[in-house]
Short mmCIF file of N, CA and C in Angstrom, two decimals:
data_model
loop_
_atom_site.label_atom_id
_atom_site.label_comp_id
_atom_site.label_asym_id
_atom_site.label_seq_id
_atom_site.Cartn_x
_atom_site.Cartn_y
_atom_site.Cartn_z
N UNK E 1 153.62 51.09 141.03
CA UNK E 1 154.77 51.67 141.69
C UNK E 1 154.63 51.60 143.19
N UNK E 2 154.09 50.62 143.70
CA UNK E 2 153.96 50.44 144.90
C UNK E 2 155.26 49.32 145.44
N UNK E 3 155.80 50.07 146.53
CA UNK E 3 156.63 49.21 147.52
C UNK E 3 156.21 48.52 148.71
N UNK E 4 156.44 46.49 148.73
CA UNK E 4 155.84 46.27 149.97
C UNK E 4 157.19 45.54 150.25
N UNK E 5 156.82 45.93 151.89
CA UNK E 5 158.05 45.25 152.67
C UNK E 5 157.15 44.86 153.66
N UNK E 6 157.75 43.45 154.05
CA UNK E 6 156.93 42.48 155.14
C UNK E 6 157.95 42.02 156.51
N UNK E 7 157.84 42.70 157.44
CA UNK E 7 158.36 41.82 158.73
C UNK E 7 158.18 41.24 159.65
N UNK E 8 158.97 40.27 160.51
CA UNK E 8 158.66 39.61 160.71
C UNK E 8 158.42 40.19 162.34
N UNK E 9 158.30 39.18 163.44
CA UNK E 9 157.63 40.23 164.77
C UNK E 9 158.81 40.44 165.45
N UNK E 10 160.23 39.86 165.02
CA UNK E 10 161.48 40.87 165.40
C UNK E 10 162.36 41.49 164.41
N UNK E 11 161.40 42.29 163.89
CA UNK E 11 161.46 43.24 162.65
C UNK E 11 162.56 43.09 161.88
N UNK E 12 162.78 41.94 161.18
CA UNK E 12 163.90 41.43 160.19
C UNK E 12 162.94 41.18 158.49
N UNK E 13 163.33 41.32 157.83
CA UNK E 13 162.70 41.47 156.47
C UNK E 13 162.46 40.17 156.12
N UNK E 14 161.28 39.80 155.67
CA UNK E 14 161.05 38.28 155.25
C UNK E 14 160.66 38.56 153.84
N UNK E 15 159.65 39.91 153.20
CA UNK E 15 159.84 39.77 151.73
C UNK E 15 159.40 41.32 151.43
N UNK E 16 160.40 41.55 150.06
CA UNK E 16 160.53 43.07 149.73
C UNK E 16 160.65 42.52 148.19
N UNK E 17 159.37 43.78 147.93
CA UNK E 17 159.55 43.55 146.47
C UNK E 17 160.96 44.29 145.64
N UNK E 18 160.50 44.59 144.40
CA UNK E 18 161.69 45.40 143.45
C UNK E 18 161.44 46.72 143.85
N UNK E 19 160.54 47.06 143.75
CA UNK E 19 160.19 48.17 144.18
C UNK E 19 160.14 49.06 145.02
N UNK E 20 160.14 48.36 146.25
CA UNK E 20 160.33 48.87 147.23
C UNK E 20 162.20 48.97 147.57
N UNK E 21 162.84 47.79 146.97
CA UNK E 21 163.95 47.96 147.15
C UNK E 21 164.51 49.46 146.91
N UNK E 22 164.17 49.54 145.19
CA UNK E 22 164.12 50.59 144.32
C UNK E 22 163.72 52.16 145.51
N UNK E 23 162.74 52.12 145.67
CA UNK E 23 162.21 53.10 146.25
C UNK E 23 162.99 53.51 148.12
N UNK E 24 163.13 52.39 148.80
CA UNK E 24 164.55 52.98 149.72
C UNK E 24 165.75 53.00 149.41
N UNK E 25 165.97 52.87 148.62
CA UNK E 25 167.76 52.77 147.83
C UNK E 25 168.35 51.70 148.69
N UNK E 26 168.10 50.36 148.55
CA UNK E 26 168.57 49.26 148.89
C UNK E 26 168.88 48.74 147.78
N UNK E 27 170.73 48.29 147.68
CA UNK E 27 171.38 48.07 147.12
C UNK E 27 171.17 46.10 146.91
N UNK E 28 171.48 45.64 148.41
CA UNK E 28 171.46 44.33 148.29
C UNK E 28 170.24 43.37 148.69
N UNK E 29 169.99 42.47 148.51
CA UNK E 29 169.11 41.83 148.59
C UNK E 29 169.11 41.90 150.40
N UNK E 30 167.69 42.71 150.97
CA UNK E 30 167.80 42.43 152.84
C UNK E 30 167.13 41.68 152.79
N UNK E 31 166.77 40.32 152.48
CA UNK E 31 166.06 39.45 153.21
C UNK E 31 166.64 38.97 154.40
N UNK E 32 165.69 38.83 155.77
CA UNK E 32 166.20 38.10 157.23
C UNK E 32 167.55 39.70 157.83
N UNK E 33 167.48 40.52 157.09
CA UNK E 33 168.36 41.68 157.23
C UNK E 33 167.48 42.47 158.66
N UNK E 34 167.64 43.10 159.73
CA UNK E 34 166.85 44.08 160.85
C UNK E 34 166.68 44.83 160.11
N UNK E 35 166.00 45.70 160.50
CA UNK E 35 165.73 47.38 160.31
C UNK E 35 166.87 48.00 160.68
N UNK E 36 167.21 47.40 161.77
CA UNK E 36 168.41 48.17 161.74
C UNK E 36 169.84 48.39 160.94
N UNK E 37 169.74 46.80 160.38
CA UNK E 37 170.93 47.06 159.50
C UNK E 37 170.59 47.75 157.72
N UNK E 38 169.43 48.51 157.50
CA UNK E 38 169.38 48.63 156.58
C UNK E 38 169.55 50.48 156.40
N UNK E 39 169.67 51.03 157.42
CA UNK E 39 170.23 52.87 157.21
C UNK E 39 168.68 53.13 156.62
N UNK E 40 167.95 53.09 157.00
CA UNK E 40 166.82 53.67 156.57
C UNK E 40 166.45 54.97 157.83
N UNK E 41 165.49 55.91 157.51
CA UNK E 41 165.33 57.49 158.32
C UNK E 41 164.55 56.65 159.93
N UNK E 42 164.81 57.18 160.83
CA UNK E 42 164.55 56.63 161.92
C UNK E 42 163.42 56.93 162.23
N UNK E 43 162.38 57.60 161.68
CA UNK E 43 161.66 57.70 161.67
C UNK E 43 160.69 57.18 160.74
N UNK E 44 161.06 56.81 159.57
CA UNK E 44 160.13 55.55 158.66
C UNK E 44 160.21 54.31 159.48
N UNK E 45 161.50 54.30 160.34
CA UNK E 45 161.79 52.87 161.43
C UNK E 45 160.61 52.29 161.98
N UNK E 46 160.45 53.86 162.70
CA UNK E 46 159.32 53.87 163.94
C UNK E 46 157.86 53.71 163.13
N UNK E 47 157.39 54.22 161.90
CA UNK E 47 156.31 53.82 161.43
C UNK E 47 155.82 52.77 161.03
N UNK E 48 157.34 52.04 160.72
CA UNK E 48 157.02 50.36 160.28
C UNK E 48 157.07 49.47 160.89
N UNK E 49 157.46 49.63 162.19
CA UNK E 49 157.17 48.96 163.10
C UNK E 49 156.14 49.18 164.27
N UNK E 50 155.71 50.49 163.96
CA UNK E 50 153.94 50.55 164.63
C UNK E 50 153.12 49.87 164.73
N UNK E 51 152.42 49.37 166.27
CA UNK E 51 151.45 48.05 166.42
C UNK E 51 150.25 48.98 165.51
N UNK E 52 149.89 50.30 165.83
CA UNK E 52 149.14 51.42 165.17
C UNK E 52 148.38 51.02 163.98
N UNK E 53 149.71 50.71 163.71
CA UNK E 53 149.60 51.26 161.89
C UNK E 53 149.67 52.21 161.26
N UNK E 54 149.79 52.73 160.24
CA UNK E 54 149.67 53.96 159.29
C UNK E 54 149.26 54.35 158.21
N UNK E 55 148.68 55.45 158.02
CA UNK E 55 147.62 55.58 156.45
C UNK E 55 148.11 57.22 155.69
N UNK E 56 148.93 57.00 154.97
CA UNK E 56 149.27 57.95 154.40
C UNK E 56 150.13 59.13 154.83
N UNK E 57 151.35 58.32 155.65
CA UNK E 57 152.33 59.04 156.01
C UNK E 57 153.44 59.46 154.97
N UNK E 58 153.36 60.46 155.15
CA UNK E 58 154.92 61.16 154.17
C UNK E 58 156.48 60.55 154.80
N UNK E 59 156.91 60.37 154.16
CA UNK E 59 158.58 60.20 154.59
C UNK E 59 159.39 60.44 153.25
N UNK E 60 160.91 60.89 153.91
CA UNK E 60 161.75 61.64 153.24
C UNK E 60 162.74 60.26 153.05
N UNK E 61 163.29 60.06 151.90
CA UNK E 61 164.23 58.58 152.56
C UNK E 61 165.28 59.12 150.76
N UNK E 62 166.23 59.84 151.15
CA UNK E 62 166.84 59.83 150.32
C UNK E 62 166.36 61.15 149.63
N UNK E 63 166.66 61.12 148.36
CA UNK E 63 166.00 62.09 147.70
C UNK E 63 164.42 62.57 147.38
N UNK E 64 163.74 60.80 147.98
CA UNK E 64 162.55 60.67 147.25
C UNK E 64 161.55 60.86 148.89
N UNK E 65 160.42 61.32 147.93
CA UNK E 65 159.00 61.45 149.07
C UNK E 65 158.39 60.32 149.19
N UNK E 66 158.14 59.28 150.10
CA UNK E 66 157.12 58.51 150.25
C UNK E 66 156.15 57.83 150.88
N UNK E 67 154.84 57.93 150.21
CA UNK E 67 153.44 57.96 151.12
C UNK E 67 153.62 56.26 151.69
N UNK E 68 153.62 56.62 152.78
CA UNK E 68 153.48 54.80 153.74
C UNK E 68 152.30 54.66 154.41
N UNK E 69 151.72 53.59 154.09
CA UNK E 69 150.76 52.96 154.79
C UNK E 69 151.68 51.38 155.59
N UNK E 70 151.07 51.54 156.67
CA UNK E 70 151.67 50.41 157.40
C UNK E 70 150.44 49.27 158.12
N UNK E 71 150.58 48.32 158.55
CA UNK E 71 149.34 47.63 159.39
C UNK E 71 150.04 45.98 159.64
N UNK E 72 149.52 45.91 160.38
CA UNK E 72 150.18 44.54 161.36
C UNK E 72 149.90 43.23 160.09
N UNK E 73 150.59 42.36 160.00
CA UNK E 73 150.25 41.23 159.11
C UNK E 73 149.79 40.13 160.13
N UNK E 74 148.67 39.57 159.48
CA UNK E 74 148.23 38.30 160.80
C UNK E 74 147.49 37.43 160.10
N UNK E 75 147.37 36.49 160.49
CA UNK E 75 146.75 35.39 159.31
C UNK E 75 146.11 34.45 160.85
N UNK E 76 144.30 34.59 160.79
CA UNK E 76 144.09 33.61 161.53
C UNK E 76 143.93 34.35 162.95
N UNK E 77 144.28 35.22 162.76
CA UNK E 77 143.60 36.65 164.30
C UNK E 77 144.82 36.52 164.66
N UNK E 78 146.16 35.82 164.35
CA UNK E 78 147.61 36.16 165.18
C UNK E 78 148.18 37.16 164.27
N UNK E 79 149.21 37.48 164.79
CA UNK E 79 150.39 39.07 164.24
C UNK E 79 151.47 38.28 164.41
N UNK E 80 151.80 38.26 162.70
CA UNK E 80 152.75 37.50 162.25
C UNK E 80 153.98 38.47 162.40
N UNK E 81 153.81 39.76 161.68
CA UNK E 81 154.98 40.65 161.85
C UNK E 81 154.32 42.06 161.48
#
């Protein structure tokens, strides 16, 4: 029951599983979609796009509670998204 969402480094969605769809109440397929066009809490915004990262943050997104871990994707010592 894990949700992964992957972006890219001008935070547009390159791949989201079922699950995660499932789990923010995303209706249509966001691939190449912003963050911004997807109505998600502005504050899960700001966690997923943290250079930071995150380990076991709570967020409220709808009805549902969910624990986010976040961390930069990089392949090769670069930061893909």
């Amino acid at each position: 029951r894990e949700g992964i969402v992957l972006l890219d480094r001008d935070d547009r969605v390159q791949l989201v599983n079922d699950e995660a769809r499932s789990l923010l109440g995303l209706d249509a397929d966001p691939l190449g979609t912003g963050l911004d066009g997807l109505a998600l809490p502005d504050d899960l915004v700001r966690t997923m796009t943290a250079d930071a990262g995150a380990e076991d943050e709570i967020h409220l997104v709808g009805e549902r509670v969910l624990v986010v871990n976040q961390q930069v994707a990089s392949w090769e010592g670069r930061a893909l998204g």
